[in-house]
Amino acid sequence: MRSPLHHIETVMGVVAAGTMPVLDGRAETLIHRSWFRCFNDYGLDPRSTHRTQIESPVSLRERRARREPYLQVARSGMEQLYRHVAELDYTLLLADADGVTVDAIGRPSSDSPLAAGLVLGANWSELVAGTNGIGTCLAERRTLTCHREDHYYTGNLGLSCTATPLFDPHGELMGVLDVSAVTSPEARESQHLARHLTSLYGRMIEDASFMQHFGDRHILRLSQGSALVDVHAELMLAFDNDGLVVGANTGARRRLQLVESAGLAAGLVGNSLTAIFRNRLGDIWKFARGQQGSDLSVFDTWNGQRYHAAIVVPRTLATVGTARTPVTITQTIVHSDGDTLQTLAGDDARMRQLLDQSRRLASKPVNLLIQGETGTGKEVLAKAIHESSQRADKPFVAVNCAAIPESLIESELFGYMPGTFTGARSRGMTGLIARSSGGTLFLDEIGDMPLHLQTRLLRVLSEHEVLPLGAERPLAIDLHVIAASHRDLRQLVESGAFREDLYYRLCGATLRLSPLRERQDKAYLIERLLREEAASLDVQLQIEAEVLDRLVCYDWPGNIRQLRQVLRFMLSIADERGVRLEHLPEEIGMPVTPVVAPIGLSAPLSAPVTAAMKAEAILPQEGQRLLDALRRNRWNISYVARDLDLCRATIYRRMRRYGIVPPTHLH
C-alpha cells in the first residue's frame, strides 16, 4: 500500500490538471473524476484528517421512517447476500440518497479503526467523506469498486468498498447497497465477485420493490431467456387497463426504446405498450388473460429486440370507478421468499414496523408479549413469528388461558404422572408446556391465568424446567414463550391481579397490534381474506367494487375476526352473479349520509348555480385539494391515493367527511 504522503502527491497530481477527466469506462478515470470533484467542487483537502460523521439517533429514525417500505424489501435482499459473503469478513451497508447508512449487517472481526465508519448513521457522501464506495456511487449513479488507494483521504486507504445504486419504482435514486472490507488483497481483481454479487442483489431489491409497489397493476416481465422469465426477468413494465405504461424498472428504462412518432410522452411511462412493441394491444390482453395457451409469448420491439414474456395480474380486487361491475378473481401473487410475516400487512407503516421488529426478534432468546384488542390477530402474528424463526420445524403449541376451565388448566399446562388423581389417564399426560419444548409456547389471554398458576409459570420460565403433577423430578425444557392479552397487563399488575415479576419475564419485548379501524391497509387485508375464504368455501369469487368500498370504509369494532365472519357470510349467500350490496350485513350495508350537499363534476359555465356548487365553494383547503385530485384522476381512487400519497381508506374517509360523491352516484 502506498504511504500517505505518496497518496497525497498522487491525488494532487490528478487535480492539478485543472479539468474534469472525461469518463471513458475505466475504473481509474471514474476515481480521478471523484478526486477532482472533492478538491475543486467540495474544497476537501486530502492532507486533512477525515473523521466519520455519525447521525443522531433521532435523525436516523426519521431517515428510516421516510423509506420504511423500501427498507423492508432491501433488508430481505441484504440478508440473502450476506450469506454469500459473511465468511469473507465483509460488512453490508444500505445508505440513503444522502449517503447516510440506514441499515447494516455484519461487523469486521478486525479491530482496525477503519471499522468505525461501517456502522448505522455514518455519513459517506462525497461532500463529507471524499471519494468512497457509497458517496462516489451516488455521484456517478453506477456500480463501482473503490479499492484501497482509490479513497480520497489517507485514513481510508485500507478499505475496499463495492457499491451499486438503488432506484425506487419511479426511477428516482433511493440510495446505495455497499459491501465493504477493512482488509483485502492488493489486487483490484480480488473484488470482482463482490462487485458481481452486489450488482445482482441490488437489481433484485429494486425489482422486488417494483413488484410490491405496482401490485395493483399488470406487470409485464421480459427476459431474453425463456427459462428465466418467471424467476429472473431483466426488464419489467407496469401498465394500466388502457395498456399505458405506469412504471418501468431499471433494466427496462435502460434497454427499451419508443418507436419514433409524434405525440409521445418523454420516456417509457405514459406511453402505450404498442409504442414499444410490435405486438397488437388486443393480443397482449389475450395473453394476459391466458387465452394463448401455456407457452410464453414473444414480444418484439420496434428496434428489433426480441423478449420472452410473462404477465403478472394485479393483486387488487377491483378498480374503483366501475362500482357496479363485478370483478372476477382468478389469480394472485404469492410471496416467493416464504416469509409468512410479510403477508400480514400491506402499506400500513405501523404494521410494517411491527413486522420488521417481529422478524428481528423471531430467533432471539427473548419472550414476547403481544397486546391488542380482541380479534386483531394476535395468534396469527404469534404463529407467523414462529414460522419465521429457527424453531419453525418444531411444535407451535397454542393455549387459550381464558378458555380452559380453572380446574383443568394446571394439568393441561404441566401434565401429570400415572395415577395422580381419579379419572387421569393410565399412562399420565405430557403437558402443553413440555410439548412445546424446542418450539414455541403461545399463551393467549395470559391476563386470565389464575395467580397460583402464575407462580408456577414463573418458575418454569426462570429454571427452564417443568414439574408434572405427581412427579418427583422436573423435566428440562427448551422454552420460548409468546404471550398475548387484550387487557392492559400493567394495570393488572397495579391492581394485584397479575404478578409483576412474571410480567417482566414475559415482556422481553412488547408488540402492539393496531385495531383494524386504525389500519391504513384495510383494502389489502380484505383482498387477502376474501381469497382465503373463497378458497375454503370452494366458490368462484366475483364481487362488486362498491361492496369493497363499503368494506374499506367500515370501522370493524370486532376487528379482523369480525371481518372474516362477514366475508364468509357474504360468500356463502351470494349466487352465480357474485357478491352484491344486498349481501352485506345490515350494519355494514347502511349507506353513508353526506355531511354537506354532494359534489360531483363541475357544471358547464352556462349552467345555473346549484347547491353542490355552493357547497364546493365553501370546501376547506383539504377538501378542495381532494376534489381537485379526484377530477384530475377521473375519480379513480387508486390513482388519487398515489397522487396524494395517502391510502385508499383515507381517501374514502375524507370523501365522506366533505360529502364528495362520484358523479356516477349522483341521482
PDB file of C-alpha atoms in Angstrom, residues 220-459:
ATOM      1  CA  LEU A 220     -45.052  -7.397 -17.990  1.00  0.00           C
ATOM      2  CA  ARG A 221     -41.896  -9.409 -17.232  1.00  0.00           C
ATOM      3  CA  LEU A 222     -39.354  -9.735 -20.056  1.00  0.00           C
ATOM      4  CA  SER A 223     -36.227 -11.830 -20.472  1.00  0.00           C
ATOM      5  CA  GLN A 224     -34.088 -12.889 -23.406  1.00  0.00           C
ATOM      6  CA  GLY A 225     -34.067 -16.407 -21.953  1.00  0.00           C
ATOM      7  CA  SER A 226     -37.422 -18.196 -21.913  1.00  0.00           C
ATOM      8  CA  ALA A 227     -36.493 -20.409 -18.969  1.00  0.00           C
ATOM      9  CA  LEU A 228     -35.772 -17.444 -16.678  1.00  0.00           C
ATOM     10  CA  VAL A 229     -38.625 -15.058 -17.352  1.00  0.00           C
ATOM     11  CA  ASP A 230     -40.717 -16.246 -14.388  1.00  0.00           C
ATOM     12  CA  VAL A 231     -37.883 -16.183 -11.854  1.00  0.00           C
ATOM     13  CA  HIS A 232     -35.463 -13.543 -13.125  1.00  0.00           C
ATOM     14  CA  ALA A 233     -36.968 -11.043 -15.514  1.00  0.00           C
ATOM     15  CA  GLU A 234     -34.376  -8.496 -16.589  1.00  0.00           C
ATOM     16  CA  LEU A 235     -36.989  -5.967 -17.705  1.00  0.00           C
ATOM     17  CA  MET A 236     -40.362  -5.141 -16.157  1.00  0.00           C
ATOM     18  CA  LEU A 237     -43.140  -2.765 -17.168  1.00  0.00           C
ATOM     19  CA  ALA A 238     -46.260  -1.993 -15.129  1.00  0.00           C
ATOM     20  CA  PHE A 239     -49.294  -0.998 -17.210  1.00  0.00           C
ATOM     21  CA  ASP A 240     -52.897   0.002 -16.597  1.00  0.00           C
ATOM     22  CA  ASN A 241     -56.213  -1.139 -18.039  1.00  0.00           C
ATOM     23  CA  ASP A 242     -55.698   1.060 -21.092  1.00  0.00           C
ATOM     24  CA  GLY A 243     -52.339  -0.527 -21.920  1.00  0.00           C
ATOM     25  CA  LEU A 244     -50.423   2.588 -20.828  1.00  0.00           C
ATOM     26  CA  VAL A 245     -47.075   2.123 -19.081  1.00  0.00           C
ATOM     27  CA  VAL A 246     -47.197   3.427 -15.494  1.00  0.00           C
ATOM     28  CA  GLY A 247     -43.819   2.119 -14.308  1.00  0.00           C
ATOM     29  CA  ALA A 248     -40.540   0.709 -15.650  1.00  0.00           C
ATOM     30  CA  ASN A 249     -37.714  -0.962 -13.758  1.00  0.00           C
ATOM     31  CA  THR A 250     -34.050  -0.048 -14.249  1.00  0.00           C
ATOM     32  CA  GLY A 251     -33.487  -2.695 -16.930  1.00  0.00           C
ATOM     33  CA  ALA A 252     -36.485  -1.536 -18.961  1.00  0.00           C
ATOM     34  CA  ARG A 253     -35.520   2.134 -18.717  1.00  0.00           C
ATOM     35  CA  ARG A 254     -32.022   1.374 -19.977  1.00  0.00           C
ATOM     36  CA  ARG A 255     -32.821  -1.051 -22.795  1.00  0.00           C
ATOM     37  CA  LEU A 256     -36.276  -0.343 -24.186  1.00  0.00           C
ATOM     38  CA  GLN A 257     -36.902   2.416 -26.689  1.00  0.00           C
ATOM     39  CA  LEU A 258     -40.004   4.017 -28.145  1.00  0.00           C
ATOM     40  CA  VAL A 259     -40.921   3.962 -31.799  1.00  0.00           C
ATOM     41  CA  GLU A 260     -40.215   7.386 -33.287  1.00  0.00           C
ATOM     42  CA  SER A 261     -43.568   9.079 -33.576  1.00  0.00           C
ATOM     43  CA  ALA A 262     -45.150  12.415 -32.796  1.00  0.00           C
ATOM     44  CA  GLY A 263     -47.266  12.870 -29.702  1.00  0.00           C
ATOM     45  CA  LEU A 264     -45.324  10.506 -27.426  1.00  0.00           C
ATOM     46  CA  ALA A 265     -44.571  11.305 -23.806  1.00  0.00           C
ATOM     47  CA  ALA A 266     -40.937  11.568 -22.752  1.00  0.00           C
ATOM     48  CA  GLY A 267     -39.617   8.233 -21.536  1.00  0.00           C
ATOM     49  CA  LEU A 268     -41.490   4.952 -21.299  1.00  0.00           C
ATOM     50  CA  VAL A 269     -44.024   5.981 -18.647  1.00  0.00           C
ATOM     51  CA  GLY A 270     -47.209   7.469 -20.076  1.00  0.00           C
ATOM     52  CA  ASN A 271     -46.899   5.752 -23.447  1.00  0.00           C
ATOM     53  CA  SER A 272     -48.764   2.758 -24.809  1.00  0.00           C
ATOM     54  CA  LEU A 273     -47.178  -0.684 -24.931  1.00  0.00           C
ATOM     55  CA  THR A 274     -47.688  -0.511 -28.685  1.00  0.00           C
ATOM     56  CA  ALA A 275     -45.191   2.369 -28.850  1.00  0.00           C
ATOM     57  CA  ILE A 276     -42.553  -0.074 -27.584  1.00  0.00           C
ATOM     58  CA  PHE A 277     -43.601  -3.416 -29.074  1.00  0.00           C
ATOM     59  CA  ARG A 278     -44.885  -4.541 -32.436  1.00  0.00           C
ATOM     60  CA  ASN A 279     -47.463  -6.753 -30.700  1.00  0.00           C
ATOM     61  CA  ARG A 280     -51.045  -5.540 -31.003  1.00  0.00           C
ATOM     62  CA  LEU A 281     -52.699  -4.424 -27.776  1.00  0.00           C
ATOM     63  CA  GLY A 282     -55.546  -6.905 -28.241  1.00  0.00           C
ATOM     64  CA  ASP A 283     -53.068  -9.779 -28.442  1.00  0.00           C
ATOM     65  CA  ILE A 284     -51.335  -8.545 -25.294  1.00  0.00           C
ATOM     66  CA  TRP A 285     -54.644  -8.617 -23.402  1.00  0.00           C
ATOM     67  CA  LYS A 286     -55.406 -12.110 -24.682  1.00  0.00           C
ATOM     68  CA  PHE A 287     -52.040 -13.218 -23.400  1.00  0.00           C
ATOM     69  CA  ALA A 288     -52.710 -11.550 -20.027  1.00  0.00           C
ATOM     70  CA  ARG A 289     -55.990 -13.468 -19.742  1.00  0.00           C
ATOM     71  CA  GLY A 290     -54.245 -16.737 -20.562  1.00  0.00           C
ATOM     72  CA  GLN A 291     -56.024 -17.228 -23.893  1.00  0.00           C
ATOM     73  CA  GLN A 292     -52.909 -18.217 -25.821  1.00  0.00           C
ATOM     74  CA  GLY A 293     -52.131 -21.465 -24.058  1.00  0.00           C
ATOM     75  CA  SER A 294     -49.409 -22.089 -21.502  1.00  0.00           C
ATOM     76  CA  ASP A 295     -46.469 -21.199 -23.791  1.00  0.00           C
ATOM     77  CA  LEU A 296     -44.669 -17.968 -23.028  1.00  0.00           C
ATOM     78  CA  SER A 297     -45.352 -15.280 -25.556  1.00  0.00           C
ATOM     79  CA  VAL A 298     -42.666 -13.484 -27.549  1.00  0.00           C
ATOM     80  CA  PHE A 299     -42.596  -9.675 -27.638  1.00  0.00           C
ATOM     81  CA  ASP A 300     -40.775  -7.886 -30.468  1.00  0.00           C
ATOM     82  CA  THR A 301     -39.663  -4.272 -30.079  1.00  0.00           C
ATOM     83  CA  TRP A 302     -39.712  -1.775 -32.912  1.00  0.00           C
ATOM     84  CA  ASN A 303     -35.907  -1.643 -32.957  1.00  0.00           C
ATOM     85  CA  GLY A 304     -35.537  -5.390 -33.483  1.00  0.00           C
ATOM     86  CA  GLN A 305     -35.119  -6.805 -29.956  1.00  0.00           C
ATOM     87  CA  ARG A 306     -36.958  -9.981 -29.005  1.00  0.00           C
ATOM     88  CA  TYR A 307     -38.016 -10.929 -25.478  1.00  0.00           C
ATOM     89  CA  HIS A 308     -39.831 -13.826 -23.887  1.00  0.00           C
ATOM     90  CA  ALA A 309     -42.646 -12.554 -21.688  1.00  0.00           C
ATOM     91  CA  ALA A 310     -44.896 -13.374 -18.767  1.00  0.00           C
ATOM     92  CA  ILE A 311     -47.602 -11.190 -17.249  1.00  0.00           C
ATOM     93  CA  VAL A 312     -48.407 -10.937 -13.540  1.00  0.00           C
ATOM     94  CA  VAL A 313     -52.031  -9.940 -12.970  1.00  0.00           C
ATOM     95  CA  PRO A 314     -52.992  -7.297 -10.360  1.00  0.00           C
ATOM     96  CA  ARG A 315     -53.424  -8.484  -6.818  1.00  0.00           C
ATOM     97  CA  THR A 316     -56.103  -5.863  -6.094  1.00  0.00           C
ATOM     98  CA  LEU A 317     -59.685  -6.982  -6.449  1.00  0.00           C
ATOM     99  CA  ALA A 318     -61.241  -4.138  -8.403  1.00  0.00           C
ATOM    100  CA  THR A 319     -60.729  -0.754  -9.949  1.00  0.00           C
ATOM    101  CA  VAL A 320     -62.825   1.887  -8.241  1.00  0.00           C
ATOM    102  CA  GLY A 321     -64.985   3.797 -10.685  1.00  0.00           C
ATOM    103  CA  THR A 322     -66.721   0.701 -12.085  1.00  0.00           C
ATOM    104  CA  ALA A 323     -68.804   0.378  -8.971  1.00  0.00           C
ATOM    105  CA  ARG A 324     -71.497  -1.810 -10.488  1.00  0.00           C
ATOM    106  CA  THR A 325     -69.210  -4.055 -12.492  1.00  0.00           C
ATOM    107  CA  PRO A 326     -68.449  -7.489 -10.945  1.00  0.00           C
ATOM    108  CA  VAL A 327     -64.766  -8.358 -10.798  1.00  0.00           C
ATOM    109  CA  THR A 328     -63.609 -11.956 -11.140  1.00  0.00           C
ATOM    110  CA  ILE A 329     -60.595 -13.042  -9.107  1.00  0.00           C
ATOM    111  CA  THR A 330     -58.675 -15.838 -10.800  1.00  0.00           C
ATOM    112  CA  GLN A 331     -55.041 -15.335  -9.857  1.00  0.00           C
ATOM    113  CA  THR A 332     -52.937 -13.927  -7.053  1.00  0.00           C
ATOM    114  CA  ILE A 333     -49.330 -13.160  -6.262  1.00  0.00           C
ATOM    115  CA  VAL A 334     -47.627 -15.442  -3.746  1.00  0.00           C
ATOM    116  CA  HIS A 335     -44.616 -14.162  -1.832  1.00  0.00           C
ATOM    117  CA  SER A 336     -41.664 -16.138  -3.109  1.00  0.00           C
ATOM    118  CA  ASP A 337     -39.441 -15.748  -0.077  1.00  0.00           C
ATOM    119  CA  GLY A 338     -41.611 -17.889   2.192  1.00  0.00           C
ATOM    120  CA  ASP A 339     -41.871 -15.040   4.690  1.00  0.00           C
ATOM    121  CA  THR A 340     -45.203 -15.529   6.485  1.00  0.00           C
ATOM    122  CA  LEU A 341     -44.810 -12.238   8.343  1.00  0.00           C
ATOM    123  CA  GLN A 342     -44.599 -10.377   5.031  1.00  0.00           C
ATOM    124  CA  THR A 343     -48.173 -11.356   4.131  1.00  0.00           C
ATOM    125  CA  LEU A 344     -49.775  -9.943   7.298  1.00  0.00           C
ATOM    126  CA  ALA A 345     -49.814  -6.295   6.201  1.00  0.00           C
ATOM    127  CA  GLY A 346     -49.954  -4.102   3.149  1.00  0.00           C
ATOM    128  CA  ASP A 347     -48.845  -0.460   3.139  1.00  0.00           C
ATOM    129  CA  ASP A 348     -49.609   0.357   6.786  1.00  0.00           C
ATOM    130  CA  ALA A 349     -46.434   1.967   8.203  1.00  0.00           C
ATOM    131  CA  ARG A 350     -47.055   0.963  11.823  1.00  0.00           C
ATOM    132  CA  MET A 351     -47.733  -2.655  10.870  1.00  0.00           C
ATOM    133  CA  ARG A 352     -44.662  -2.801   8.622  1.00  0.00           C
ATOM    134  CA  GLN A 353     -42.556  -1.516  11.525  1.00  0.00           C
ATOM    135  CA  LEU A 354     -44.106  -4.064  13.898  1.00  0.00           C
ATOM    136  CA  LEU A 355     -43.476  -6.912  11.445  1.00  0.00           C
ATOM    137  CA  ASP A 356     -39.900  -5.775  10.973  1.00  0.00           C
ATOM    138  CA  GLN A 357     -39.403  -5.882  14.752  1.00  0.00           C
ATOM    139  CA  SER A 358     -41.053  -9.303  14.870  1.00  0.00           C
ATOM    140  CA  ARG A 359     -38.757 -10.632  12.162  1.00  0.00           C
ATOM    141  CA  ARG A 360     -35.674  -9.406  14.004  1.00  0.00           C
ATOM    142  CA  LEU A 361     -36.847 -10.866  17.323  1.00  0.00           C
ATOM    143  CA  ALA A 362     -38.164 -14.182  15.965  1.00  0.00           C
ATOM    144  CA  SER A 363     -34.989 -16.204  16.560  1.00  0.00           C
ATOM    145  CA  LYS A 364     -33.701 -14.264  19.555  1.00  0.00           C
ATOM    146  CA  PRO A 365     -33.904 -15.768  23.083  1.00  0.00           C
ATOM    147  CA  VAL A 366     -36.455 -13.143  24.105  1.00  0.00           C
ATOM    148  CA  ASN A 367     -40.001 -13.835  25.326  1.00  0.00           C
ATOM    149  CA  LEU A 368     -42.574 -11.693  23.524  1.00  0.00           C
ATOM    150  CA  LEU A 369     -45.817 -10.084  24.670  1.00  0.00           C
ATOM    151  CA  ILE A 370     -48.442  -9.206  22.049  1.00  0.00           C
ATOM    152  CA  GLN A 371     -51.021  -6.614  23.111  1.00  0.00           C
ATOM    153  CA  GLY A 372     -54.108  -5.782  21.081  1.00  0.00           C
ATOM    154  CA  GLU A 373     -57.881  -5.698  21.053  1.00  0.00           C
ATOM    155  CA  THR A 374     -59.863  -8.898  20.707  1.00  0.00           C
ATOM    156  CA  GLY A 375     -59.891 -10.089  17.110  1.00  0.00           C
ATOM    157  CA  THR A 376     -56.813  -8.199  15.903  1.00  0.00           C
ATOM    158  CA  GLY A 377     -54.946 -11.404  15.036  1.00  0.00           C
ATOM    159  CA  LYS A 378     -52.624 -11.961  17.991  1.00  0.00           C
ATOM    160  CA  GLU A 379     -52.397 -15.724  17.470  1.00  0.00           C
ATOM    161  CA  VAL A 380     -51.889 -15.250  13.721  1.00  0.00           C
ATOM    162  CA  LEU A 381     -48.945 -12.938  14.441  1.00  0.00           C
ATOM    163  CA  ALA A 382     -47.523 -15.347  17.017  1.00  0.00           C
ATOM    164  CA  LYS A 383     -47.668 -18.252  14.577  1.00  0.00           C
ATOM    165  CA  ALA A 384     -46.067 -16.161  11.834  1.00  0.00           C
ATOM    166  CA  ILE A 385     -43.221 -15.250  14.206  1.00  0.00           C
ATOM    167  CA  HIS A 386     -42.744 -18.952  14.981  1.00  0.00           C
ATOM    168  CA  GLU A 387     -42.712 -19.852  11.286  1.00  0.00           C
ATOM    169  CA  SER A 388     -40.135 -17.120  10.618  1.00  0.00           C
ATOM    170  CA  SER A 389     -37.832 -18.320  13.404  1.00  0.00           C
ATOM    171  CA  GLN A 390     -35.203 -21.030  13.695  1.00  0.00           C
ATOM    172  CA  ARG A 391     -37.787 -23.037  15.656  1.00  0.00           C
ATOM    173  CA  ALA A 392     -40.144 -23.325  12.679  1.00  0.00           C
ATOM    174  CA  ASP A 393     -39.623 -27.105  12.333  1.00  0.00           C
ATOM    175  CA  LYS A 394     -40.600 -27.633  15.994  1.00  0.00           C
ATOM    176  CA  PRO A 395     -44.106 -27.516  17.564  1.00  0.00           C
ATOM    177  CA  PHE A 396     -46.199 -24.375  17.890  1.00  0.00           C
ATOM    178  CA  VAL A 397     -48.450 -25.015  20.903  1.00  0.00           C
ATOM    179  CA  ALA A 398     -51.280 -22.526  21.469  1.00  0.00           C
ATOM    180  CA  VAL A 399     -53.052 -22.306  24.845  1.00  0.00           C
ATOM    181  CA  ASN A 400     -56.045 -20.044  25.479  1.00  0.00           C
ATOM    182  CA  CYS A 401     -55.770 -19.378  29.193  1.00  0.00           C
ATOM    183  CA  ALA A 402     -59.313 -17.973  29.292  1.00  0.00           C
ATOM    184  CA  ALA A 403     -60.905 -20.996  27.571  1.00  0.00           C
ATOM    185  CA  ILE A 404     -59.550 -23.838  29.734  1.00  0.00           C
ATOM    186  CA  PRO A 405     -61.537 -24.387  32.969  1.00  0.00           C
ATOM    187  CA  GLU A 406     -59.531 -23.335  36.022  1.00  0.00           C
ATOM    188  CA  SER A 407     -59.810 -26.851  37.439  1.00  0.00           C
ATOM    189  CA  LEU A 408     -58.027 -28.305  34.375  1.00  0.00           C
ATOM    190  CA  ILE A 409     -55.536 -25.634  33.372  1.00  0.00           C
ATOM    191  CA  GLU A 410     -52.823 -26.839  35.759  1.00  0.00           C
ATOM    192  CA  SER A 411     -52.872 -30.419  34.495  1.00  0.00           C
ATOM    193  CA  GLU A 412     -53.172 -29.245  30.878  1.00  0.00           C
ATOM    194  CA  LEU A 413     -50.165 -26.973  31.167  1.00  0.00           C
ATOM    195  CA  PHE A 414     -47.847 -29.054  33.329  1.00  0.00           C
ATOM    196  CA  GLY A 415     -49.067 -32.606  32.658  1.00  0.00           C
ATOM    197  CA  TYR A 416     -49.283 -35.375  35.240  1.00  0.00           C
ATOM    198  CA  MET A 417     -47.883 -38.772  36.139  1.00  0.00           C
ATOM    199  CA  PRO A 418     -49.899 -42.043  36.055  1.00  0.00           C
ATOM    200  CA  GLY A 419     -52.338 -42.424  38.973  1.00  0.00           C
ATOM    201  CA  THR A 420     -52.022 -38.821  40.062  1.00  0.00           C
ATOM    202  CA  PHE A 421     -55.770 -38.370  40.512  1.00  0.00           C
ATOM    203  CA  THR A 422     -59.043 -40.175  39.846  1.00  0.00           C
ATOM    204  CA  GLY A 423     -60.026 -40.101  36.187  1.00  0.00           C
ATOM    205  CA  ALA A 424     -56.482 -39.450  34.978  1.00  0.00           C
ATOM    206  CA  ARG A 425     -55.073 -41.339  32.014  1.00  0.00           C
ATOM    207  CA  SER A 426     -53.406 -44.578  32.996  1.00  0.00           C
ATOM    208  CA  ARG A 427     -50.158 -43.552  31.286  1.00  0.00           C
ATOM    209  CA  GLY A 428     -50.211 -39.975  32.504  1.00  0.00           C
ATOM    210  CA  MET A 429     -50.087 -36.989  30.159  1.00  0.00           C
ATOM    211  CA  THR A 430     -47.396 -34.725  28.792  1.00  0.00           C
ATOM    212  CA  GLY A 431     -48.338 -31.124  29.493  1.00  0.00           C
ATOM    213  CA  LEU A 432     -48.621 -28.431  26.835  1.00  0.00           C
ATOM    214  CA  ILE A 433     -45.502 -26.675  28.123  1.00  0.00           C
ATOM    215  CA  ALA A 434     -43.386 -29.804  27.682  1.00  0.00           C
ATOM    216  CA  ARG A 435     -44.903 -30.460  24.241  1.00  0.00           C
ATOM    217  CA  SER A 436     -43.699 -27.048  23.088  1.00  0.00           C
ATOM    218  CA  SER A 437     -40.067 -27.772  24.046  1.00  0.00           C
ATOM    219  CA  GLY A 438     -37.790 -26.713  21.199  1.00  0.00           C
ATOM    220  CA  GLY A 439     -40.633 -24.811  19.546  1.00  0.00           C
ATOM    221  CA  THR A 440     -42.937 -22.005  20.678  1.00  0.00           C
ATOM    222  CA  LEU A 441     -45.495 -21.880  23.505  1.00  0.00           C
ATOM    223  CA  PHE A 442     -48.235 -19.335  22.795  1.00  0.00           C
ATOM    224  CA  LEU A 443     -50.176 -18.280  25.901  1.00  0.00           C
ATOM    225  CA  ASP A 444     -53.233 -16.387  24.702  1.00  0.00           C
ATOM    226  CA  GLU A 445     -55.152 -14.202  27.161  1.00  0.00           C
ATOM    227  CA  ILE A 446     -52.381 -14.604  29.723  1.00  0.00           C
ATOM    228  CA  GLY A 447     -54.092 -11.949  31.845  1.00  0.00           C
ATOM    229  CA  ASP A 448     -56.789 -14.505  32.752  1.00  0.00           C
ATOM    230  CA  MET A 449     -54.350 -17.027  34.235  1.00  0.00           C
ATOM    231  CA  PRO A 450     -55.032 -17.707  37.968  1.00  0.00           C
ATOM    232  CA  LEU A 451     -52.474 -16.242  40.374  1.00  0.00           C
ATOM    233  CA  HIS A 452     -51.297 -19.575  41.800  1.00  0.00           C
ATOM    234  CA  LEU A 453     -50.516 -20.816  38.285  1.00  0.00           C
ATOM    235  CA  GLN A 454     -48.667 -17.591  37.524  1.00  0.00           C
ATOM    236  CA  THR A 455     -46.272 -18.546  40.319  1.00  0.00           C
ATOM    237  CA  ARG A 456     -45.643 -21.965  38.792  1.00  0.00           C
ATOM    238  CA  LEU A 457     -45.219 -20.493  35.312  1.00  0.00           C
ATOM    239  CA  LEU A 458     -42.686 -18.000  36.667  1.00  0.00           C
ATOM    240  CA  ARG A 459     -40.577 -20.893  37.976  1.00  0.00           C
TER     241      ARG A 459
END
